[in-house]
Short mmCIF file of N, CA and C in Angstrom, two decimals:
data_model
loop_
_atom_site.label_atom_id
_atom_site.label_comp_id
_atom_site.label_asym_id
_atom_site.label_seq_id
_atom_site.Cartn_x
_atom_site.Cartn_y
_atom_site.Cartn_z
N MET A 154 100.10 1.11 24.03
CA MET A 154 99.80 -0.31 23.99
C MET A 154 98.00 -0.56 24.21
N PRO A 155 97.54 -1.56 23.59
CA PRO A 155 95.89 -1.27 23.85
C PRO A 155 95.62 -2.00 25.55
N LYS A 156 94.34 -1.53 25.85
CA LYS A 156 93.62 -1.63 26.89
C LYS A 156 93.90 -3.64 27.39
N ASN A 157 93.31 -4.42 26.38
CA ASN A 157 93.62 -5.35 26.52
C ASN A 157 94.20 -5.79 26.90
N HIS A 158 95.57 -5.58 26.16
CA HIS A 158 97.01 -5.93 26.35
C HIS A 158 97.40 -5.99 27.54
N ALA A 159 97.31 -4.33 28.36
CA ALA A 159 97.55 -3.97 29.39
C ALA A 159 96.96 -4.94 30.38
N ARG A 160 95.73 -5.17 30.15
CA ARG A 160 94.96 -5.96 31.22
C ARG A 160 95.62 -7.54 31.42
N LYS A 161 95.97 -8.00 30.60
CA LYS A 161 96.70 -9.33 30.33
C LYS A 161 97.75 -9.31 30.93
N LYS A 162 98.45 -8.47 30.53
CA LYS A 162 99.96 -8.51 31.13
C LYS A 162 99.60 -7.87 33.01
N GLU A 163 99.10 -7.40 33.47
CA GLU A 163 98.81 -7.07 34.89
C GLU A 163 98.29 -8.51 35.38
N LEU A 164 97.03 -9.28 34.60
CA LEU A 164 96.74 -10.66 35.04
C LEU A 164 98.01 -11.45 35.47
N ALA A 165 98.94 -11.71 34.40
CA ALA A 165 100.21 -12.18 34.39
C ALA A 165 100.76 -11.73 35.20
N ASP A 166 101.65 -10.72 35.62
CA ASP A 166 102.13 -10.48 36.42
C ASP A 166 101.79 -10.68 37.89
N LEU A 167 100.64 -10.72 37.95
CA LEU A 167 99.79 -10.43 39.73
C LEU A 167 99.86 -12.12 39.65
N LYS A 168 99.46 -13.02 39.03
CA LYS A 168 99.53 -14.42 38.99
C LYS A 168 100.98 -15.18 39.07
N GLU A 169 101.95 -14.15 38.61
CA GLU A 169 103.43 -15.17 38.69
C GLU A 169 103.93 -14.07 40.06
N THR A 170 103.65 -13.13 40.37
CA THR A 170 104.19 -12.18 41.54
C THR A 170 103.75 -13.08 42.92
N PHE A 171 102.40 -13.13 42.74
CA PHE A 171 101.73 -13.53 43.93
C PHE A 171 101.01 -15.51 43.84
N GLY A 172 101.56 -16.23 43.02
CA GLY A 172 101.13 -17.39 42.83
C GLY A 172 99.50 -17.40 42.48
N LEU A 173 98.79 -16.39 42.52
CA LEU A 173 97.66 -16.80 41.61
C LEU A 173 96.73 -17.73 41.39
N ARG A 174 96.05 -18.06 41.11
CA ARG A 174 94.72 -18.53 40.32
C ARG A 174 94.41 -17.64 39.79
N HIS A 175 93.90 -18.03 38.13
CA HIS A 175 93.40 -16.56 37.24
C HIS A 175 92.15 -16.20 37.88
N HIS A 176 91.48 -16.85 38.33
CA HIS A 176 90.51 -16.36 39.04
C HIS A 176 90.58 -15.26 40.18
N ASN A 177 91.49 -15.79 40.82
CA ASN A 177 91.58 -14.44 42.24
C ASN A 177 92.54 -13.55 41.59
N ALA A 178 93.22 -13.93 40.51
CA ALA A 178 94.01 -12.43 40.09
C ALA A 178 93.13 -11.33 39.55
N VAL A 179 92.19 -11.99 38.68
CA VAL A 179 90.73 -11.22 37.75
C VAL A 179 90.13 -10.34 39.06
N ALA A 180 89.55 -11.06 39.76
CA ALA A 180 89.21 -10.65 41.11
C ALA A 180 89.38 -9.52 41.54
N ILE A 181 91.19 -9.43 42.42
CA ILE A 181 92.01 -8.65 42.71
C ILE A 181 92.13 -6.83 41.62
N LEU A 182 92.13 -7.24 40.20
CA LEU A 182 92.42 -6.51 39.49
C LEU A 182 91.33 -6.04 39.34
N ASP A 183 90.07 -6.59 39.53
CA ASP A 183 88.80 -6.00 39.69
C ASP A 183 87.98 -5.05 40.35
N ASP A 184 89.13 -5.05 41.68
CA ASP A 184 88.58 -4.67 43.06
C ASP A 184 89.88 -2.97 43.53
N PRO A 185 88.26 -2.21 43.53
CA PRO A 185 89.21 -1.01 43.99
C PRO A 185 90.09 -0.78 44.61
N ARG A 186 90.22 -1.38 45.75
CA ARG A 186 91.45 -2.10 46.51
C ARG A 186 92.23 -2.29 46.21
N ARG A 187 92.81 -2.75 45.31
CA ARG A 187 93.52 -3.44 44.45
C ARG A 187 95.16 -3.38 45.03
N ASP A 188 95.14 -2.15 45.38
CA ASP A 188 96.76 -1.85 46.00
C ASP A 188 96.74 -2.13 47.18
N ALA A 189 95.86 -2.30 48.09
CA ALA A 189 95.74 -2.42 49.39
C ALA A 189 95.74 -4.00 49.61
N LEU A 190 95.19 -4.79 48.63
CA LEU A 190 95.21 -6.09 48.68
C LEU A 190 96.65 -6.97 48.17
N CYS A 191 97.33 -5.68 47.33
CA CYS A 191 98.46 -6.71 47.17
C CYS A 191 99.53 -6.23 47.86
N GLN A 192 99.39 -5.23 49.09
CA GLN A 192 100.23 -5.03 50.23
C GLN A 192 100.00 -6.15 50.77
N VAL A 193 98.71 -6.52 51.24
CA VAL A 193 98.25 -7.68 52.06
C VAL A 193 99.06 -9.01 51.55
N LEU A 194 99.12 -9.09 49.64
CA LEU A 194 99.51 -10.63 49.49
C LEU A 194 100.98 -10.48 49.71
N THR A 195 101.58 -9.21 49.60
CA THR A 195 103.14 -9.11 50.14
C THR A 195 103.58 -9.60 51.41
N GLU A 196 102.76 -8.70 52.04
CA GLU A 196 103.08 -9.16 53.85
C GLU A 196 102.79 -10.56 54.06
N TYR A 197 101.74 -10.86 53.89
CA TYR A 197 101.02 -12.20 54.65
C TYR A 197 101.17 -13.03 53.20
N THR A 198 102.58 -14.03 53.45
CA THR A 198 102.70 -14.97 52.03
C THR A 198 102.03 -16.17 52.79
N ASP A 199 101.36 -16.14 53.87
CA ASP A 199 100.03 -17.47 53.61
C ASP A 199 98.80 -16.78 52.62
N VAL A 200 98.65 -16.01 52.67
CA VAL A 200 97.35 -15.67 52.07
C VAL A 200 97.86 -15.10 50.34
N THR A 201 96.67 -16.54 50.16
CA THR A 201 97.15 -16.70 48.30
C THR A 201 95.90 -16.57 47.77
N THR A 202 94.82 -16.24 48.09
CA THR A 202 93.35 -15.81 47.74
C THR A 202 92.58 -14.52 47.59
N TYR A 203 92.24 -14.17 46.82
CA TYR A 203 91.07 -12.86 47.22
C TYR A 203 90.32 -13.06 48.09
N ALA A 204 90.12 -14.00 48.41
CA ALA A 204 88.94 -13.85 49.60
C ALA A 204 89.94 -13.88 51.18
N ALA A 205 90.92 -14.41 50.90
CA ALA A 205 91.80 -14.78 52.11
C ALA A 205 92.44 -13.22 52.52
N ALA A 206 92.50 -12.19 51.50
CA ALA A 206 93.34 -11.15 51.00
C ALA A 206 92.15 -10.20 51.66
N VAL A 207 90.87 -10.12 50.97
CA VAL A 207 90.14 -9.13 51.84
C VAL A 207 89.68 -9.44 52.57
N GLU A 208 89.48 -10.77 53.90
CA GLU A 208 89.37 -11.04 55.32
C GLU A 208 90.32 -10.36 56.06
N VAL A 209 92.02 -10.32 55.56
CA VAL A 209 93.01 -9.96 56.63
C VAL A 209 92.75 -8.21 56.04
N LEU A 210 92.32 -7.82 54.83
CA LEU A 210 92.15 -6.09 55.02
C LEU A 210 91.26 -5.51 55.38
N GLU A 211 89.85 -6.36 55.87
CA GLU A 211 88.86 -5.82 56.27
C GLU A 211 89.25 -6.10 57.97
N ARG A 212 89.92 -6.99 58.38
CA ARG A 212 90.34 -7.52 59.75
C ARG A 212 91.35 -6.17 60.66
N LEU A 213 92.06 -5.91 59.38
CA LEU A 213 92.89 -4.55 59.61
C LEU A 213 92.55 -3.49 59.95
N ALA A 214 91.13 -3.11 59.17
CA ALA A 214 90.69 -2.05 59.22
C ALA A 214 89.81 -1.77 60.44
N SER A 215 89.59 -2.62 60.89
CA SER A 215 88.37 -2.73 62.41
C SER A 215 89.53 -2.60 63.59
#
């Protein structure tokens, strides 16, 4: 599977699974903490943006 096709599929999966807008899904996909951010999105259903997920992740880390 070509790399670009795989990336498009990952973006589509993130948007569908978590109800994210495109720019938020791209930010999460490009972040090295992607797995942790997805975990936050799974556990905190009120978190629906990249910025909010990062905020929760940083709060949990401290």
